[in-house]
Amino acid sequence: GQNIDQPTEMTATEGAIVQINCTYQTSGFNGLFWYQQHAGEAPTFLSYNVLDGLEEKGRFSSFLSRSKGYSYLLLKELQMKDSASYLCAVYGGATNKLIFGTGTLLAVQP
Amino acid sequence: DVKVTQSSRYLVKRTGEKVFLECVQDMDHENMFWYRQDPGLGLRLIYFSYDVKMKEKGDIPEGYSVSREKKERFSLILESASTNQTSMYLCASSPSLGAPGNEQFFGPGTRLTVL
């Protein structure tokens, strides 16, 4: 079967660092995406990993370990506007469809 | 900027009505997708299309059909709306199905309520 797991909710403090984990089991793998979705809005693209390692993009970084079926999104210097849902999604190799996790709702507190 | 637009942000329909949700993208993308998003279930793929007049079932196609007569437009049809189809519907497009790494661009969503 195909399964993507992420924590349902997380809370962090403004200015801090938070790591959102994602584990996956899919029949194939052609890459992993992270999307950000503010309440009532469309998901927007944050990052893409297809090879093992860390991809850094400003305050956001994403890590992938294909052998472990594991990724994380790292958010540094948290701001209030980072309060949102963060969606992990995997491109399954056999179908080329994007499979989404249920998302992690991050609340940033002052 | 890639723009994906959906015909309505909010829609209220009655059980048994036929419902049309329209999606238009302006970036000449080959692929278009319809998802529904429900609390605790995440985004689930209903149908997708990789070319004009082509369609493929997603994970939850029952109760839905789609139409793609023009490259820029992808319509989702609920033939006879039911209360369990109350949900947020998101349309997305991407430039190529066979090239992983091509992100999907999402529309703003249509919140459909079926009474």
Coordinates of N, CA and C in Angstrom, one line a residue:
Chain A
G1 N 0.8 -1.2 0.0 CA 0.0 0.0 0.0 C 0.9 1.2 0.0
Q2 N 0.2 2.4 -0.1 CA 0.9 3.7 -0.1 C 0.5 4.4 1.2
N3 N 1.5 4.9 1.9 CA 1.2 5.6 3.1 C 2.2 6.7 3.4
I4 N 1.7 7.8 3.8 CA 2.6 9.0 4.2 C 2.1 9.4 5.6
D5 N 3.1 9.5 6.5 CA 2.7 9.9 7.9 C 3.4 11.2 8.3
Q6 N 2.7 12.1 8.9 CA 3.2 13.3 9.4 C 2.5 13.6 10.7
P7 N 3.1 14.3 11.6 CA 2.4 14.7 12.9 C 1.2 15.6 12.5
T8 N 0.1 15.5 13.3 CA -1.1 16.2 13.0 C -0.9 17.7 13.3
E9 N -0.3 18.0 14.5 CA -0.2 19.4 14.9 C 1.2 19.6 15.6
M10 N 1.7 20.8 15.5 CA 2.9 21.2 16.2 C 2.8 22.6 16.6
T11 N 3.4 22.9 17.7 CA 3.5 24.3 18.2 C 4.9 24.7 18.4
A12 N 5.2 26.0 18.0 CA 6.6 26.5 18.2 C 6.5 28.0 18.5
T13 N 7.7 28.5 19.0 CA 7.7 29.9 19.4 C 8.4 30.7 18.3
E14 N 7.9 31.9 18.2 CA 8.5 32.9 17.2 C 10.0 33.0 17.4
G15 N 10.7 33.0 16.3 CA 12.2 33.1 16.4 C 12.9 31.7 16.6
A16 N 12.2 30.7 16.9 CA 12.8 29.4 17.1 C 12.9 28.6 15.8
I17 N 13.4 27.3 16.0 CA 13.5 26.4 14.8 C 12.5 25.3 15.1
V18 N 11.9 24.8 14.0 CA 11.0 23.6 14.1 C 11.3 22.7 13.0
Q19 N 11.2 21.4 13.3 CA 11.4 20.3 12.3 C 10.1 19.5 12.2
I20 N 9.6 19.4 11.0 CA 8.4 18.7 10.7 C 8.8 17.4 9.9
N21 N 8.5 16.3 10.5 CA 8.9 15.0 9.9 C 7.9 14.4 9.0
C22 N 8.3 13.6 8.1 CA 7.4 12.9 7.2 C 8.1 11.5 6.8
T23 N 7.3 10.5 7.1 CA 7.8 9.1 6.6 C 6.8 8.6 5.6
Y24 N 7.4 7.8 4.7 CA 6.5 7.4 3.6 C 6.8 5.9 3.2
Q25 N 5.8 5.2 2.7 CA 5.9 3.9 2.2 C 5.1 3.9 0.9
T26 N 5.8 3.9 -0.3 CA 5.1 3.9 -1.6 C 5.7 2.9 -2.5
S27 N 4.9 2.5 -3.5 CA 5.4 1.4 -4.4 C 6.5 1.9 -5.2
G28 N 6.7 3.1 -5.4 CA 7.8 3.7 -6.2 C 8.1 5.0 -5.6
F29 N 9.2 5.6 -6.1 CA 9.6 6.9 -5.6 C 10.3 7.7 -6.7
N30 N 9.7 8.9 -7.0 CA 10.3 9.8 -8.0 C 10.4 11.2 -7.4
G31 N 10.4 11.3 -6.1 CA 10.6 12.7 -5.6 C 9.6 13.0 -4.5
L32 N 10.0 13.9 -3.6 CA 9.1 14.3 -2.5 C 9.0 15.8 -2.5
F33 N 7.8 16.3 -2.3 CA 7.5 17.7 -2.3 C 7.0 18.1 -0.9
W34 N 7.3 19.4 -0.5 CA 6.7 20.0 0.6 C 5.9 21.2 0.1
Y35 N 4.7 21.3 0.6 CA 3.8 22.5 0.3 C 3.4 23.1 1.6
Q36 N 3.2 24.4 1.5 CA 2.6 25.2 2.6 C 1.2 25.6 2.3
Q37 N 0.3 25.5 3.2 CA -1.1 25.9 3.0 C -1.6 26.7 4.2
H38 N -1.9 28.0 3.9 CA -2.5 28.8 4.9 C -4.0 28.5 4.9
A39 N -4.7 28.7 6.0 CA -6.1 28.4 6.2 C -6.9 29.1 5.1
G40 N -7.7 28.3 4.4 CA -8.6 28.9 3.4 C -7.9 29.2 2.1
E41 N -6.7 28.9 2.0 CA -5.9 29.2 0.7 C -5.4 27.9 0.0
A42 N -4.9 28.1 -1.2 CA -4.3 27.0 -1.9 C -3.0 26.6 -1.4
P43 N -2.6 25.4 -1.5 CA -1.2 25.0 -1.2 C -0.2 25.6 -2.2
T44 N 0.9 26.0 -1.6 CA 2.0 26.6 -2.4 C 3.2 25.8 -2.3
F45 N 4.0 25.7 -3.3 CA 5.2 24.9 -3.4 C 6.3 25.5 -2.5
L46 N 6.9 24.6 -1.7 CA 8.1 25.0 -0.9 C 9.4 24.4 -1.3
S47 N 9.4 23.1 -1.5 CA 10.6 22.4 -1.9 C 10.4 21.1 -2.5
Y48 N 11.5 20.6 -3.2 CA 11.4 19.3 -3.9 C 12.7 18.6 -3.6
N49 N 12.7 17.3 -3.2 CA 13.9 16.5 -3.0 C 13.7 15.2 -3.8
V50 N 14.7 14.9 -4.6 CA 14.7 13.6 -5.3 C 16.0 12.8 -4.9
L51 N 17.1 13.4 -4.5 CA 18.3 12.8 -4.1 C 18.4 12.9 -2.6
D52 N 19.2 12.0 -1.9 CA 19.4 12.1 -0.5 C 20.2 13.4 -0.2
G53 N 19.8 14.0 1.0 CA 20.5 15.1 1.4 C 19.6 16.3 1.7
L54 N 20.3 17.4 2.0 CA 19.6 18.6 2.4 C 19.5 19.6 1.3
E55 N 18.3 20.2 1.1 CA 18.1 21.3 0.2 C 17.8 22.5 1.0
E56 N 18.6 23.6 0.8 CA 18.3 24.8 1.6 C 17.8 25.9 0.7
K57 N 16.8 26.6 1.3 CA 16.2 27.7 0.5 C 15.7 28.7 1.5
G58 N 16.7 29.6 1.8 CA 16.4 30.7 2.8 C 16.1 30.1 4.1
R59 N 15.0 30.5 4.8 CA 14.8 30.0 6.1 C 14.3 28.6 6.2
F60 N 14.0 28.0 5.0 CA 13.4 26.7 4.9 C 14.4 25.7 4.3
S61 N 14.5 24.5 4.9 CA 15.4 23.5 4.4 C 14.6 22.2 4.4
S62 N 14.9 21.3 3.4 CA 14.2 20.0 3.4 C 15.3 18.9 3.2
F63 N 15.1 17.8 3.9 CA 16.0 16.7 3.9 C 15.3 15.5 3.5
L64 N 16.1 14.6 2.8 CA 15.5 13.3 2.3 C 16.5 12.2 2.6
S65 N 16.0 11.1 3.1 CA 16.7 9.8 3.1 C 15.8 8.8 2.4
R66 N 16.2 8.4 1.2 CA 15.4 7.4 0.5 C 15.4 6.0 1.1
S67 N 16.6 5.7 1.7 CA 16.7 4.3 2.3 C 15.8 4.2 3.5
K68 N 15.6 5.3 4.2 CA 14.8 5.2 5.4 C 13.3 5.7 5.1
G69 N 13.0 6.1 3.9 CA 11.7 6.6 3.6 C 11.3 7.7 4.5
Y70 N 12.2 8.7 4.6 CA 12.1 9.8 5.6 C 12.5 11.1 5.0
S71 N 11.7 12.1 5.4 CA 12.0 13.5 5.0 C 11.7 14.4 6.2
Y72 N 12.3 15.5 6.3 CA 11.9 16.6 7.2 C 12.0 17.9 6.6
L73 N 11.1 18.8 7.1 CA 11.1 20.2 6.7 C 11.6 21.0 7.9
L74 N 12.6 21.8 7.7 CA 13.2 22.6 8.8 C 12.9 24.1 8.6
L75 N 12.2 24.7 9.5 CA 11.9 26.1 9.4 C 12.7 26.9 10.5
K76 N 13.5 27.8 10.1 CA 14.3 28.6 11.0 C 13.8 30.0 11.2
E77 N 14.2 30.6 12.3 CA 13.8 32.0 12.6 C 12.3 32.2 12.4
L78 N 11.5 31.3 13.1 CA 10.1 31.3 12.8 C 9.4 32.6 13.0
Q79 N 8.5 32.9 12.1 CA 7.7 34.1 12.1 C 6.2 33.7 12.3
M80 N 5.4 34.7 12.7 CA 4.0 34.4 12.9 C 3.3 33.9 11.6
K81 N 3.8 34.5 10.5 CA 3.2 34.1 9.2 C 3.5 32.7 8.8
D82 N 4.4 32.0 9.5 CA 4.6 30.6 9.2 C 3.6 29.7 9.8
S83 N 2.6 30.2 10.5 CA 1.5 29.4 11.0 C 0.7 29.0 9.8
A84 N 0.7 27.7 9.6 CA 0.0 27.1 8.4 C 0.1 25.6 8.5
S85 N -0.6 25.0 7.5 CA -0.4 23.5 7.4 C 0.7 23.2 6.4
Y86 N 1.5 22.2 6.7 CA 2.6 21.8 5.8 C 2.4 20.4 5.3
L87 N 2.3 20.3 4.0 CA 1.9 19.0 3.4 C 3.1 18.4 2.8
C88 N 3.3 17.1 3.1 CA 4.3 16.3 2.5 C 3.7 15.5 1.4
A89 N 4.3 15.4 0.2 CA 3.7 14.6 -0.9 C 4.8 13.9 -1.7
V90 N 4.5 12.7 -2.1 CA 5.5 11.8 -2.7 C 5.0 11.5 -4.1
Y91 N 5.9 11.6 -5.1 CA 5.6 11.1 -6.5 C 5.8 9.6 -6.5
G92 N 4.7 8.8 -6.5 CA 4.8 7.4 -6.6 C 5.3 7.0 -8.0
G93 N 6.3 6.1 -8.1 CA 6.9 5.8 -9.3 C 6.0 5.2 -10.3
A94 N 5.1 4.2 -9.9 CA 4.3 3.5 -10.8 C 3.3 4.3 -11.5
T95 N 2.7 5.2 -10.8 CA 1.5 5.9 -11.3 C 1.8 7.4 -11.7
N96 N 3.0 7.9 -11.3 CA 3.3 9.3 -11.5 C 2.2 10.2 -10.8
K97 N 1.5 9.7 -9.9 CA 0.6 10.6 -9.2 C 1.2 11.1 -7.9
L98 N 0.8 12.2 -7.5 CA 1.3 12.8 -6.2 C 0.4 12.3 -5.1
I99 N 1.1 11.7 -4.1 CA 0.3 11.2 -3.0 C 0.6 12.1 -1.8
F100 N -0.4 12.6 -1.2 CA -0.3 13.6 -0.1 C -0.5 13.0 1.3
G101 N 0.3 13.4 2.2 CA 0.0 13.2 3.6 C -1.1 14.1 4.1
T102 N -1.5 13.9 5.3 CA -2.7 14.6 5.8 C -2.3 16.0 6.3
G103 N -1.0 16.3 6.3 CA -0.6 17.7 6.7 C -0.3 17.8 8.2
T104 N 0.6 18.8 8.5 CA 0.9 19.1 9.8 C 0.5 20.6 10.1
L105 N -0.3 20.8 11.0 CA -0.8 22.2 11.3 C 0.2 22.8 12.3
L106 N 1.0 23.8 11.9 CA 1.9 24.4 12.7 C 1.4 25.7 13.3
A107 N 1.4 25.9 14.6 CA 1.0 27.1 15.2 C 2.3 27.8 15.8
V108 N 2.5 29.0 15.4 CA 3.7 29.8 15.9 C 3.1 30.8 16.9
Q109 N 3.7 30.7 18.1 CA 3.2 31.5 19.2 C 4.2 32.6 19.5
P110 N 3.7 33.8 20.0 CA 4.7 34.9 20.3 C 5.6 34.5 21.5
Chain B
D1 N 3.5 34.9 -13.8 CA 3.1 34.0 -12.7 C 2.1 33.0 -13.2
V2 N 2.2 31.7 -12.8 CA 1.2 30.7 -13.2 C -0.1 31.1 -12.4
K3 N -1.1 31.0 -13.2 CA -2.4 31.3 -12.5 C -3.4 30.1 -12.8
V4 N -3.9 29.6 -11.7 CA -5.0 28.6 -11.8 C -6.2 29.2 -11.1
T5 N -7.3 29.3 -11.9 CA -8.5 29.9 -11.3 C -9.6 28.9 -11.3
Q6 N -10.5 29.1 -10.3 CA -11.7 28.2 -10.2 C -12.9 29.1 -10.2
S7 N -14.0 28.6 -10.7 CA -15.1 29.4 -11.0 C -15.8 30.0 -9.8
S8 N -15.8 29.3 -8.7 CA -16.4 29.8 -7.5 C -15.6 29.5 -6.2
R9 N -15.6 30.4 -5.3 CA -14.9 30.1 -4.0 C -15.8 29.4 -3.0
Y10 N -17.1 29.7 -3.1 CA -18.1 29.0 -2.2 C -19.3 28.7 -3.1
L11 N -19.9 27.5 -2.8 CA -21.0 27.0 -3.6 C -21.9 26.2 -2.6
V12 N -23.2 26.5 -2.7 CA -24.2 25.7 -1.9 C -25.2 25.1 -2.9
K13 N -25.3 23.8 -2.8 CA -26.2 23.0 -3.7 C -27.1 22.1 -2.9
R14 N -28.1 21.6 -3.5 CA -29.0 20.7 -2.9 C -28.8 19.3 -3.3
T15 N -29.1 18.3 -2.5 CA -28.9 16.9 -2.8 C -29.6 16.6 -4.1
G16 N -28.9 15.9 -5.0 CA -29.5 15.5 -6.3 C -29.3 16.5 -7.4
E17 N -28.8 17.7 -7.1 CA -28.5 18.6 -8.2 C -27.2 18.2 -8.9
K18 N -27.1 18.7 -10.2 CA -25.9 18.5 -11.0 C -25.1 19.7 -10.8
V19 N -23.8 19.4 -10.5 CA -22.9 20.5 -10.1 C -21.7 20.5 -11.0
F20 N -21.3 21.7 -11.5 CA -20.2 21.9 -12.4 C -19.2 22.7 -11.6
L21 N -17.9 22.3 -11.5 CA -16.8 23.1 -11.0 C -15.8 23.3 -12.2
E22 N -15.5 24.5 -12.4 CA -14.7 24.8 -13.5 C -13.3 25.3 -13.1
C23 N -12.3 24.9 -13.8 CA -10.9 25.3 -13.5 C -10.2 25.7 -14.8
V24 N -9.5 26.8 -14.7 CA -8.8 27.3 -15.9 C -7.4 27.7 -15.5
Q25 N -6.4 27.2 -16.4 CA -5.0 27.6 -16.1 C -4.5 28.3 -17.3
D26 N -3.5 29.3 -17.1 CA -3.1 30.1 -18.2 C -1.6 29.9 -18.6
M27 N -1.1 28.7 -18.2 CA 0.4 28.5 -18.5 C 0.6 27.4 -19.5
D28 N -0.4 27.0 -20.2 CA -0.3 26.0 -21.3 C 0.2 24.6 -20.7
H29 N -0.2 24.3 -19.5 CA 0.2 23.1 -18.9 C -0.5 21.9 -19.5
E30 N 0.2 20.8 -19.6 CA -0.5 19.6 -20.2 C -1.4 18.9 -19.2
N31 N -1.0 18.9 -17.9 CA -1.6 18.1 -16.9 C -2.5 18.9 -16.0
M32 N -3.7 18.4 -15.7 CA -4.6 19.1 -14.8 C -5.2 18.0 -13.8
F33 N -5.5 18.5 -12.6 CA -5.9 17.5 -11.6 C -7.1 18.1 -10.8
W34 N -7.9 17.2 -10.3 CA -8.9 17.6 -9.3 C -8.7 16.8 -8.0
Y35 N -8.7 17.5 -6.9 CA -8.6 16.9 -5.6 C -9.7 17.4 -4.7
R36 N -10.0 16.6 -3.7 CA -10.8 17.1 -2.6 C -10.0 17.0 -1.3
Q37 N -10.3 18.0 -0.5 CA -9.5 18.0 0.8 C -10.5 18.0 2.0
D38 N -10.3 17.1 2.8 CA -11.2 16.9 4.0 C -10.3 16.8 5.3
P39 N -10.8 17.4 6.4 CA -10.0 17.3 7.6 C -9.6 15.9 8.0
G40 N -8.4 15.7 8.3 CA -7.9 14.4 8.7 C -7.6 13.4 7.6
L41 N -8.0 13.8 6.4 CA -7.8 12.9 5.2 C -6.8 13.5 4.2
G42 N -6.5 14.7 4.3 CA -5.6 15.3 3.3 C -6.2 15.5 2.0
L43 N -5.3 15.7 1.0 CA -5.8 15.9 -0.4 C -5.9 14.5 -1.0
R44 N -7.0 14.2 -1.7 CA -7.2 13.0 -2.4 C -7.6 13.2 -3.8
L45 N -6.9 12.5 -4.7 CA -7.0 12.7 -6.1 C -8.3 12.1 -6.7
I46 N -9.1 12.9 -7.4 CA -10.4 12.4 -7.9 C -10.2 12.0 -9.3
Y47 N -9.7 12.9 -10.2 CA -9.4 12.6 -11.6 C -8.2 13.5 -12.0
F48 N -7.5 13.0 -13.0 CA -6.6 13.9 -13.7 C -6.6 13.7 -15.2
S49 N -6.0 14.7 -15.9 CA -6.0 14.7 -17.3 C -4.6 15.1 -17.8
Y50 N -4.0 14.3 -18.7 CA -2.7 14.7 -19.2 C -2.7 15.2 -20.7
D51 N -3.9 15.4 -21.2 CA -4.1 15.9 -22.5 C -5.5 16.2 -22.8
V52 N -5.8 17.0 -23.8 CA -7.2 17.3 -24.1 C -7.9 16.0 -24.4
K53 N -9.1 15.9 -23.9 CA -10.0 14.8 -24.1 C -9.5 13.5 -23.4
M54 N -8.4 13.6 -22.7 CA -7.9 12.4 -22.0 C -8.1 12.6 -20.5
K55 N -8.5 11.5 -19.8 CA -8.7 11.5 -18.4 C -8.3 10.2 -17.8
E56 N -7.9 10.3 -16.5 CA -7.6 9.1 -15.8 C -8.2 9.2 -14.4
K57 N -8.7 8.1 -13.9 CA -9.3 8.0 -12.6 C -8.2 8.2 -11.5
G58 N -8.5 8.9 -10.5 CA -7.6 9.0 -9.4 C -8.0 8.0 -8.3
D59 N -7.9 8.4 -7.1 CA -8.1 7.4 -6.0 C -9.6 7.3 -5.6
I60 N -10.4 8.4 -5.8 CA -11.8 8.4 -5.4 C -12.7 9.0 -6.5
P61 N -12.8 8.3 -7.6 CA -13.6 8.9 -8.7 C -15.1 8.7 -8.6
E62 N -15.5 7.8 -7.7 CA -16.9 7.5 -7.7 C -17.8 8.7 -7.4
G63 N -18.8 8.9 -8.2 CA -19.7 10.0 -8.0 C -19.3 11.3 -8.8
Y64 N -18.2 11.2 -9.5 CA -17.6 12.3 -10.2 C -17.4 11.9 -11.7
S65 N -17.4 12.9 -12.5 CA -16.9 12.8 -13.9 C -16.2 14.1 -14.2
V66 N -15.4 14.0 -15.3 CA -14.6 15.2 -15.7 C -14.7 15.4 -17.2
S67 N -14.4 16.6 -17.6 CA -14.4 17.0 -19.0 C -13.2 17.9 -19.3
R68 N -12.5 17.6 -20.4 CA -11.4 18.5 -20.8 C -11.5 18.6 -22.3
E69 N -12.2 19.6 -22.7 CA -12.4 19.9 -24.2 C -11.3 20.8 -24.7
K70 N -10.8 21.7 -23.8 CA -9.7 22.6 -24.2 C -8.5 22.4 -23.2
K71 N -7.3 22.7 -23.7 CA -6.2 22.5 -22.9 C -6.2 23.2 -21.6
E72 N -6.7 24.4 -21.6 CA -6.6 25.3 -20.4 C -7.8 25.1 -19.4
R73 N -8.7 24.2 -19.8 CA -9.9 24.1 -18.9 C -10.2 22.7 -18.6
F74 N -10.5 22.4 -17.3 CA -10.7 21.1 -16.8 C -11.9 21.2 -15.8
S75 N -13.0 20.5 -16.1 CA -14.2 20.6 -15.4 C -14.5 19.4 -14.6
L76 N -15.0 19.6 -13.4 CA -15.4 18.5 -12.5 C -16.9 18.5 -12.4
I77 N -17.5 17.3 -12.6 CA -19.0 17.3 -12.6 C -19.5 16.3 -11.6
L78 N -20.4 16.8 -10.7 CA -21.1 15.9 -9.8 C -22.5 15.7 -10.4
E79 N -22.7 14.5 -10.9 CA -23.9 14.2 -11.6 C -25.2 14.3 -10.8
S80 N -25.1 13.9 -9.5 CA -26.2 14.0 -8.6 C -25.6 14.2 -7.2
A81 N -25.4 15.4 -6.8 CA -24.7 15.8 -5.6 C -25.3 15.1 -4.3
S82 N -24.4 14.7 -3.5 CA -24.8 14.1 -2.2 C -24.1 14.8 -1.1
T83 N -24.7 14.6 0.1 CA -24.1 15.3 1.3 C -22.7 14.9 1.6
N84 N -22.3 13.7 1.2 CA -20.9 13.3 1.5 C -19.9 13.9 0.5
Q85 N -20.4 14.6 -0.4 CA -19.5 15.4 -1.3 C -19.3 16.8 -0.9
T86 N -19.8 17.1 0.3 CA -19.5 18.4 0.9 C -18.0 18.4 1.2
S87 N -17.2 19.4 0.6 CA -15.8 19.3 0.8 C -15.2 20.6 0.2
M88 N -13.9 20.7 0.3 CA -13.1 21.7 -0.4 C -12.5 21.0 -1.7
Y89 N -12.8 21.6 -2.8 CA -12.3 21.0 -4.1 C -11.2 21.9 -4.6
L90 N -10.0 21.3 -4.9 CA -8.9 22.0 -5.4 C -8.5 21.5 -6.7
C91 N -8.2 22.4 -7.6 CA -7.8 22.1 -9.0 C -6.3 22.4 -9.0
A92 N -5.5 21.7 -9.8 CA -4.1 21.9 -9.9 C -3.7 21.7 -11.4
S93 N -2.5 22.3 -11.8 CA -2.0 22.0 -13.1 C -0.5 21.8 -13.0
S94 N 0.1 21.1 -13.9 CA 1.6 21.0 -13.9 C 2.0 20.8 -15.4
P95 N 3.3 21.2 -15.7 CA 3.7 21.2 -17.1 C 3.9 19.8 -17.7
S96 N 4.3 18.8 -16.9 CA 4.6 17.5 -17.6 C 4.4 16.4 -16.6
L97 N 3.7 15.3 -17.0 CA 3.5 14.2 -16.2 C 4.7 13.3 -16.0
G98 N 5.5 13.2 -17.1 CA 6.6 12.3 -17.1 C 7.9 12.9 -16.5
A99 N 7.8 14.1 -16.0 CA 9.1 14.7 -15.5 C 8.9 15.1 -14.0
P100 N 9.2 14.2 -13.1 CA 9.1 14.5 -11.7 C 9.9 15.7 -11.3
G101 N 9.4 16.4 -10.4 CA 10.1 17.7 -10.1 C 9.3 18.9 -10.6
N102 N 8.4 18.6 -11.6 CA 7.5 19.7 -12.0 C 6.4 19.8 -11.0
E103 N 6.4 20.9 -10.3 CA 5.5 21.1 -9.2 C 4.1 21.3 -9.7
Q104 N 3.1 21.0 -8.9 CA 1.7 21.3 -9.3 C 1.4 22.6 -8.7
F105 N 0.7 23.4 -9.5 CA 0.2 24.7 -9.1 C -1.3 24.6 -8.8
F106 N -1.7 25.1 -7.7 CA -3.1 25.0 -7.2 C -3.9 26.2 -7.4
G107 N -5.2 26.0 -7.7 CA -6.1 27.1 -7.6 C -6.6 27.4 -6.2
P108 N -7.4 28.4 -6.0 CA -7.8 28.8 -4.6 C -8.7 27.9 -3.9
G109 N -9.4 27.0 -4.7 CA -10.3 26.1 -4.1 C -11.7 26.5 -4.1
T110 N -12.6 25.6 -4.2 CA -14.1 25.8 -4.1 C -14.6 25.0 -2.9
R111 N -15.2 25.8 -2.0 CA -15.8 25.1 -0.8 C -17.3 24.8 -1.2
L112 N -17.5 23.5 -1.4 CA -18.9 23.1 -1.8 C -19.6 22.5 -0.6
T113 N -20.8 23.0 -0.4 CA -21.7 22.5 0.7 C -22.9 21.9 0.0
V114 N -23.2 20.6 0.3 CA -24.4 20.0 -0.3 C -25.4 19.8 0.8
L115 N -26.6 20.4 0.7 CA -27.6 20.4 1.7 C -28.6 19.2 1.5

